[in-house]
């Protein structure tokens, strides 16, 4: 709800700025975005906003490289990712979690002027993603047959995704070398998940004696549609 409020406030501000600006004749207009063969590098500020609103939220750090093309167009290369390793010890239980997420996307944009500082664009990305969530858990158990036991369990969860990301964005250039861009994205993704689990059980009095070993897992596929009215504000520098 807070993000939607921020989104509405931002769109209202951009519309107000656009209405308050004098319409500039075509002969006086300068490129709001990238000239041909120019570059910009941006970082998505969403990870900072999410961390401010909820310190426990993990948002990938996302970079966006653009290259200007003739006709107010640009190519875009977007990359994002994060890695987290945690180790929780509660009594005799030890839980280790390894999580990571990486994505890379290649796309194309068409830009349009509103006035000398404001503009909007639309385009699409083709995105490939990898999500990995592995856990290892050591804990104690008891069996009437074997007595006190030590259990080691390993879970491996890997998801790959491939999808199309249509997008619409707005740009504001307060300085000649600085551009702020805000995007609305729609994601149409195909996900493929592989889950594997291994569990080993041994006696406490005889750790080398294995009295249980199980292997399991499954594969799953799904199509996901996700509309993101707030996907962050990119701070872009031209060069």
Short mmCIF file of N, CA and C in Angstrom, two decimals, residues 53-167:
data_model
loop_
_atom_site.label_atom_id
_atom_site.label_comp_id
_atom_site.label_asym_id
_atom_site.label_seq_id
_atom_site.Cartn_x
_atom_site.Cartn_y
_atom_site.Cartn_z
N UNK A 53 11.63 1.17 4.15
CA UNK A 53 10.27 0.85 4.57
C UNK A 53 10.22 -0.41 5.42
N UNK A 54 11.06 -1.38 5.12
CA UNK A 54 11.09 -2.64 5.88
C UNK A 54 12.51 -3.18 5.86
N UNK A 55 13.26 -3.05 6.97
CA UNK A 55 14.66 -3.48 7.00
C UNK A 55 14.84 -4.96 6.69
N UNK A 56 13.80 -5.80 6.85
CA UNK A 56 13.93 -7.23 6.61
C UNK A 56 13.69 -7.59 5.15
N UNK A 57 13.32 -6.61 4.33
CA UNK A 57 13.07 -6.88 2.91
C UNK A 57 14.38 -6.91 2.14
N UNK A 58 14.55 -7.94 1.32
CA UNK A 58 15.73 -8.06 0.46
C UNK A 58 15.31 -7.79 -0.98
N UNK A 59 15.86 -6.74 -1.56
CA UNK A 59 15.57 -6.40 -2.94
C UNK A 59 16.87 -6.45 -3.74
N UNK A 60 16.89 -7.11 -4.88
CA UNK A 60 18.12 -7.18 -5.67
C UNK A 60 18.64 -5.80 -6.07
N UNK A 61 19.93 -5.65 -6.08
CA UNK A 61 20.54 -4.44 -6.64
C UNK A 61 20.48 -4.56 -8.16
N UNK A 62 19.97 -3.51 -8.82
CA UNK A 62 19.70 -3.59 -10.25
C UNK A 62 20.39 -2.44 -10.98
N UNK A 63 21.11 -2.80 -12.04
CA UNK A 63 21.80 -1.82 -12.87
C UNK A 63 21.20 -1.83 -14.27
N UNK A 64 21.25 -0.67 -14.92
CA UNK A 64 20.68 -0.54 -16.25
C UNK A 64 21.63 0.27 -17.13
N UNK A 65 22.15 -0.38 -18.18
CA UNK A 65 23.03 0.27 -19.14
C UNK A 65 22.25 0.52 -20.43
N UNK A 66 22.28 1.77 -20.90
CA UNK A 66 21.58 2.13 -22.14
C UNK A 66 22.59 2.66 -23.17
N UNK A 67 22.26 2.42 -24.45
CA UNK A 67 23.02 2.99 -25.56
C UNK A 67 22.05 3.67 -26.52
N UNK A 68 22.30 4.96 -26.78
CA UNK A 68 21.42 5.71 -27.66
C UNK A 68 21.49 5.25 -29.10
N UNK A 69 20.32 5.29 -29.77
CA UNK A 69 20.21 4.94 -31.18
C UNK A 69 19.54 6.08 -31.93
N UNK A 70 19.67 6.14 -33.25
CA UNK A 70 18.98 7.19 -34.01
C UNK A 70 17.46 7.08 -33.83
N UNK A 71 16.79 8.22 -33.93
CA UNK A 71 15.34 8.23 -33.86
C UNK A 71 14.79 8.12 -32.46
N UNK A 72 15.49 8.70 -31.46
CA UNK A 72 15.02 8.68 -30.07
C UNK A 72 14.75 7.26 -29.59
N UNK A 73 15.68 6.36 -29.87
CA UNK A 73 15.58 4.99 -29.41
C UNK A 73 16.83 4.65 -28.61
N UNK A 74 16.76 3.57 -27.86
CA UNK A 74 17.94 3.11 -27.13
C UNK A 74 17.85 1.62 -26.87
N UNK A 75 19.01 0.98 -26.87
CA UNK A 75 19.14 -0.39 -26.40
C UNK A 75 19.37 -0.38 -24.90
N UNK A 76 18.91 -1.42 -24.21
CA UNK A 76 19.08 -1.48 -22.77
C UNK A 76 19.53 -2.87 -22.34
N UNK A 77 20.47 -2.87 -21.40
CA UNK A 77 20.95 -4.10 -20.78
C UNK A 77 20.77 -3.96 -19.28
N UNK A 78 19.95 -4.83 -18.72
CA UNK A 78 19.62 -4.72 -17.30
C UNK A 78 20.11 -5.96 -16.57
N UNK A 79 20.74 -5.77 -15.41
CA UNK A 79 21.24 -6.89 -14.61
C UNK A 79 20.93 -6.65 -13.14
N UNK A 80 20.52 -7.70 -12.45
CA UNK A 80 20.18 -7.56 -11.03
C UNK A 80 20.59 -8.83 -10.29
N UNK A 81 20.75 -8.70 -8.97
CA UNK A 81 21.10 -9.87 -8.18
C UNK A 81 21.32 -9.55 -6.72
N UNK A 82 21.24 -10.57 -5.90
CA UNK A 82 21.61 -10.48 -4.49
C UNK A 82 21.96 -11.86 -3.98
N UNK A 83 22.77 -11.89 -2.92
CA UNK A 83 23.21 -13.13 -2.29
C UNK A 83 23.10 -12.96 -0.78
N UNK A 84 22.59 -14.00 -0.12
CA UNK A 84 22.48 -13.96 1.34
C UNK A 84 22.82 -15.34 1.90
N UNK A 85 23.68 -15.37 2.91
CA UNK A 85 24.01 -16.59 3.64
C UNK A 85 23.72 -16.36 5.12
N UNK A 86 22.94 -17.25 5.71
CA UNK A 86 22.61 -17.14 7.13
C UNK A 86 22.90 -18.45 7.84
N UNK A 87 23.23 -18.35 9.11
CA UNK A 87 23.51 -19.51 9.95
C UNK A 87 22.78 -19.31 11.28
N UNK A 88 21.75 -20.13 11.52
CA UNK A 88 20.94 -20.01 12.74
C UNK A 88 21.20 -21.21 13.63
N UNK A 89 21.50 -20.93 14.91
CA UNK A 89 21.73 -21.98 15.89
C UNK A 89 20.73 -21.79 17.03
N UNK A 90 19.86 -22.77 17.22
CA UNK A 90 18.87 -22.74 18.28
C UNK A 90 18.94 -24.07 19.03
N UNK A 91 19.52 -24.02 20.23
CA UNK A 91 19.70 -25.25 21.00
C UNK A 91 20.65 -26.19 20.29
N UNK A 92 20.17 -27.41 20.02
CA UNK A 92 20.99 -28.39 19.32
C UNK A 92 20.74 -28.40 17.82
N UNK A 93 19.98 -27.42 17.33
CA UNK A 93 19.67 -27.37 15.90
C UNK A 93 20.50 -26.30 15.21
N UNK A 94 21.06 -26.66 14.09
CA UNK A 94 21.88 -25.74 13.29
C UNK A 94 21.29 -25.68 11.88
N UNK A 95 20.91 -24.47 11.46
CA UNK A 95 20.29 -24.29 10.15
C UNK A 95 21.11 -23.30 9.34
N UNK A 96 21.56 -23.73 8.17
CA UNK A 96 22.30 -22.87 7.25
C UNK A 96 21.47 -22.66 5.99
N UNK A 97 21.36 -21.40 5.57
CA UNK A 97 20.55 -21.07 4.40
C UNK A 97 21.42 -20.27 3.43
N UNK A 98 21.42 -20.70 2.18
CA UNK A 98 22.12 -20.00 1.11
C UNK A 98 21.08 -19.61 0.05
N UNK A 99 20.93 -18.30 -0.17
CA UNK A 99 19.97 -17.82 -1.14
C UNK A 99 20.65 -16.87 -2.12
N UNK A 100 20.25 -16.96 -3.36
CA UNK A 100 20.78 -16.03 -4.36
C UNK A 100 19.77 -15.88 -5.48
N UNK A 101 19.81 -14.72 -6.10
CA UNK A 101 18.93 -14.43 -7.24
C UNK A 101 19.69 -13.57 -8.23
N UNK A 102 19.68 -14.00 -9.49
CA UNK A 102 20.36 -13.26 -10.55
C UNK A 102 19.43 -13.20 -11.76
N UNK A 103 19.50 -12.08 -12.45
CA UNK A 103 18.71 -11.92 -13.67
C UNK A 103 19.44 -10.99 -14.63
N UNK A 104 19.28 -11.26 -15.92
CA UNK A 104 19.85 -10.40 -16.95
C UNK A 104 18.81 -10.24 -18.05
N UNK A 105 18.70 -9.02 -18.58
CA UNK A 105 17.66 -8.74 -19.57
C UNK A 105 18.21 -7.83 -20.65
N UNK A 106 17.78 -8.07 -21.87
CA UNK A 106 18.15 -7.26 -23.02
C UNK A 106 16.87 -6.73 -23.66
N UNK A 107 16.85 -5.41 -23.94
CA UNK A 107 15.61 -4.84 -24.47
C UNK A 107 15.83 -3.63 -25.35
N UNK A 108 14.72 -3.00 -25.72
CA UNK A 108 14.69 -1.87 -26.64
C UNK A 108 13.66 -0.87 -26.17
N UNK A 109 13.96 0.44 -26.35
CA UNK A 109 13.07 1.51 -25.91
C UNK A 109 12.83 2.52 -27.03
N UNK A 110 11.65 3.12 -27.01
CA UNK A 110 11.30 4.24 -27.88
C UNK A 110 10.95 5.42 -26.98
N UNK A 111 11.60 6.56 -27.21
CA UNK A 111 11.44 7.72 -26.33
C UNK A 111 10.66 8.84 -27.03
N UNK A 112 9.93 9.60 -26.21
CA UNK A 112 9.13 10.71 -26.71
C UNK A 112 9.28 11.90 -25.76
N UNK A 113 9.25 13.12 -26.34
CA UNK A 113 9.39 14.34 -25.56
C UNK A 113 8.03 14.81 -25.03
N UNK A 114 8.03 15.33 -23.83
CA UNK A 114 6.91 16.12 -23.32
C UNK A 114 7.30 17.59 -23.36
N UNK A 115 8.47 17.88 -22.84
CA UNK A 115 9.07 19.21 -22.96
C UNK A 115 10.57 19.04 -22.83
N UNK A 116 11.27 20.11 -22.49
CA UNK A 116 12.73 20.09 -22.52
C UNK A 116 13.35 19.25 -21.41
N UNK A 117 12.59 18.91 -20.38
CA UNK A 117 13.12 18.13 -19.27
C UNK A 117 12.38 16.81 -19.07
N UNK A 118 11.14 16.74 -19.47
CA UNK A 118 10.32 15.57 -19.23
C UNK A 118 10.11 14.76 -20.50
N UNK A 119 9.99 13.46 -20.35
CA UNK A 119 9.70 12.58 -21.47
C UNK A 119 9.11 11.29 -20.98
N UNK A 120 8.72 10.47 -21.92
CA UNK A 120 8.22 9.15 -21.58
C UNK A 120 8.73 8.16 -22.63
N UNK A 121 8.68 6.88 -22.32
CA UNK A 121 9.17 5.86 -23.23
C UNK A 121 8.39 4.57 -23.02
N UNK A 122 8.47 3.70 -23.99
CA UNK A 122 7.90 2.37 -23.87
C UNK A 122 8.83 1.39 -24.57
N UNK A 123 8.73 0.14 -24.20
CA UNK A 123 9.62 -0.87 -24.78
C UNK A 123 9.35 -2.22 -24.16
N UNK A 124 10.34 -3.11 -24.27
CA UNK A 124 10.20 -4.46 -23.74
C UNK A 124 11.58 -5.06 -23.52
N UNK A 125 11.67 -5.95 -22.54
CA UNK A 125 12.89 -6.70 -22.25
C UNK A 125 12.60 -8.19 -22.40
N UNK A 126 13.64 -8.92 -22.78
CA UNK A 126 13.63 -10.37 -22.69
C UNK A 126 14.55 -10.73 -21.52
N UNK A 127 14.00 -11.35 -20.48
CA UNK A 127 14.73 -11.54 -19.23
C UNK A 127 14.91 -13.02 -18.90
N UNK A 128 16.12 -13.36 -18.44
CA UNK A 128 16.46 -14.69 -17.97
C UNK A 128 16.87 -14.59 -16.51
N UNK A 129 16.31 -15.47 -15.65
CA UNK A 129 16.59 -15.38 -14.23
C UNK A 129 16.93 -16.73 -13.61
N UNK A 130 17.67 -16.68 -12.51
CA UNK A 130 18.05 -17.86 -11.74
C UNK A 130 17.80 -17.57 -10.26
N UNK A 131 17.07 -18.46 -9.59
CA UNK A 131 16.85 -18.36 -8.14
C UNK A 131 17.33 -19.66 -7.49
N UNK A 132 18.16 -19.52 -6.48
CA UNK A 132 18.72 -20.68 -5.78
C UNK A 132 18.45 -20.54 -4.29
N UNK A 133 17.90 -21.59 -3.70
CA UNK A 133 17.61 -21.59 -2.26
C UNK A 133 18.02 -22.96 -1.72
N UNK A 134 19.18 -23.01 -1.05
CA UNK A 134 19.70 -24.25 -0.48
C UNK A 134 19.74 -24.16 1.03
N UNK A 135 19.37 -25.25 1.71
CA UNK A 135 19.42 -25.27 3.17
C UNK A 135 20.07 -26.57 3.63
N UNK A 136 20.79 -26.48 4.72
CA UNK A 136 21.31 -27.67 5.40
C UNK A 136 20.92 -27.55 6.88
N UNK A 137 20.39 -28.65 7.41
CA UNK A 137 19.84 -28.62 8.77
C UNK A 137 20.35 -29.81 9.56
N UNK A 138 20.95 -29.54 10.71
CA UNK A 138 21.39 -30.58 11.63
C UNK A 138 20.56 -30.47 12.91
N UNK A 139 19.93 -31.56 13.31
CA UNK A 139 19.10 -31.52 14.51
C UNK A 139 19.06 -32.89 15.16
N UNK A 140 18.54 -32.95 16.40
CA UNK A 140 18.46 -34.19 17.17
C UNK A 140 17.08 -34.80 17.06
N UNK A 141 17.03 -36.14 17.14
CA UNK A 141 15.77 -36.87 17.11
C UNK A 141 15.90 -38.08 18.02
N UNK A 142 14.80 -38.81 18.17
CA UNK A 142 14.83 -40.00 19.04
C UNK A 142 14.03 -41.11 18.39
N UNK A 143 14.55 -42.32 18.48
CA UNK A 143 13.88 -43.52 17.97
C UNK A 143 13.91 -44.59 19.05
N UNK A 144 12.79 -45.31 19.25
CA UNK A 144 12.75 -46.38 20.24
C UNK A 144 13.68 -47.52 19.87
N UNK A 145 13.97 -47.65 18.59
CA UNK A 145 14.85 -48.73 18.13
C UNK A 145 16.32 -48.37 18.27
N UNK A 146 16.66 -47.14 17.86
CA UNK A 146 18.07 -46.73 17.82
C UNK A 146 18.45 -45.74 18.90
N UNK A 147 17.50 -45.24 19.66
CA UNK A 147 17.80 -44.28 20.71
C UNK A 147 17.98 -42.88 20.16
N UNK A 148 18.90 -42.13 20.77
CA UNK A 148 19.15 -40.75 20.33
C UNK A 148 19.80 -40.74 18.95
N UNK A 149 19.31 -39.84 18.10
CA UNK A 149 19.78 -39.78 16.72
C UNK A 149 20.23 -38.37 16.36
N UNK A 150 21.09 -38.31 15.38
CA UNK A 150 21.47 -37.06 14.74
C UNK A 150 21.00 -37.09 13.28
N UNK A 151 20.32 -36.03 12.89
CA UNK A 151 19.77 -35.98 11.54
C UNK A 151 20.41 -34.84 10.77
N UNK A 152 20.82 -35.14 9.56
CA UNK A 152 21.35 -34.12 8.64
C UNK A 152 20.48 -34.11 7.39
N UNK A 153 19.93 -32.95 7.08
CA UNK A 153 19.05 -32.86 5.91
C UNK A 153 19.54 -31.73 5.01
N UNK A 154 19.54 -32.01 3.70
CA UNK A 154 19.97 -31.04 2.71
C UNK A 154 18.85 -30.85 1.68
N UNK A 155 18.43 -29.62 1.48
CA UNK A 155 17.41 -29.29 0.50
C UNK A 155 18.02 -28.36 -0.55
N UNK A 156 17.81 -28.70 -1.82
CA UNK A 156 18.33 -27.90 -2.92
C UNK A 156 17.17 -27.49 -3.81
N UNK A 157 16.95 -26.21 -3.94
CA UNK A 157 15.82 -25.69 -4.71
C UNK A 157 16.36 -24.68 -5.73
N UNK A 158 16.21 -24.99 -7.02
CA UNK A 158 16.69 -24.12 -8.09
C UNK A 158 15.55 -23.82 -9.05
N UNK A 159 15.36 -22.54 -9.34
CA UNK A 159 14.31 -22.11 -10.27
C UNK A 159 14.94 -21.26 -11.37
N UNK A 160 14.64 -21.62 -12.61
CA UNK A 160 15.05 -20.82 -13.76
C UNK A 160 13.80 -20.21 -14.39
N UNK A 161 13.94 -18.99 -14.87
CA UNK A 161 12.80 -18.30 -15.47
C UNK A 161 13.21 -17.64 -16.77
N UNK A 162 12.25 -17.52 -17.67
CA UNK A 162 12.45 -16.84 -18.94
C UNK A 162 11.14 -16.15 -19.29
N UNK A 163 11.23 -14.86 -19.64
CA UNK A 163 9.97 -14.18 -19.91
C UNK A 163 10.13 -12.86 -20.64
N UNK A 164 9.00 -12.32 -21.01
CA UNK A 164 8.90 -11.04 -21.69
C UNK A 164 8.43 -9.99 -20.69
N UNK A 165 9.05 -8.81 -20.74
CA UNK A 165 8.72 -7.74 -19.80
C UNK A 165 8.38 -6.47 -20.57
N UNK A 166 7.12 -6.27 -20.99
CA UNK A 166 6.72 -4.97 -21.55
C UNK A 166 6.78 -3.90 -20.47
N UNK A 167 7.14 -2.68 -20.85
CA UNK A 167 7.32 -1.63 -19.85
C UNK A 167 6.96 -0.27 -20.43
#
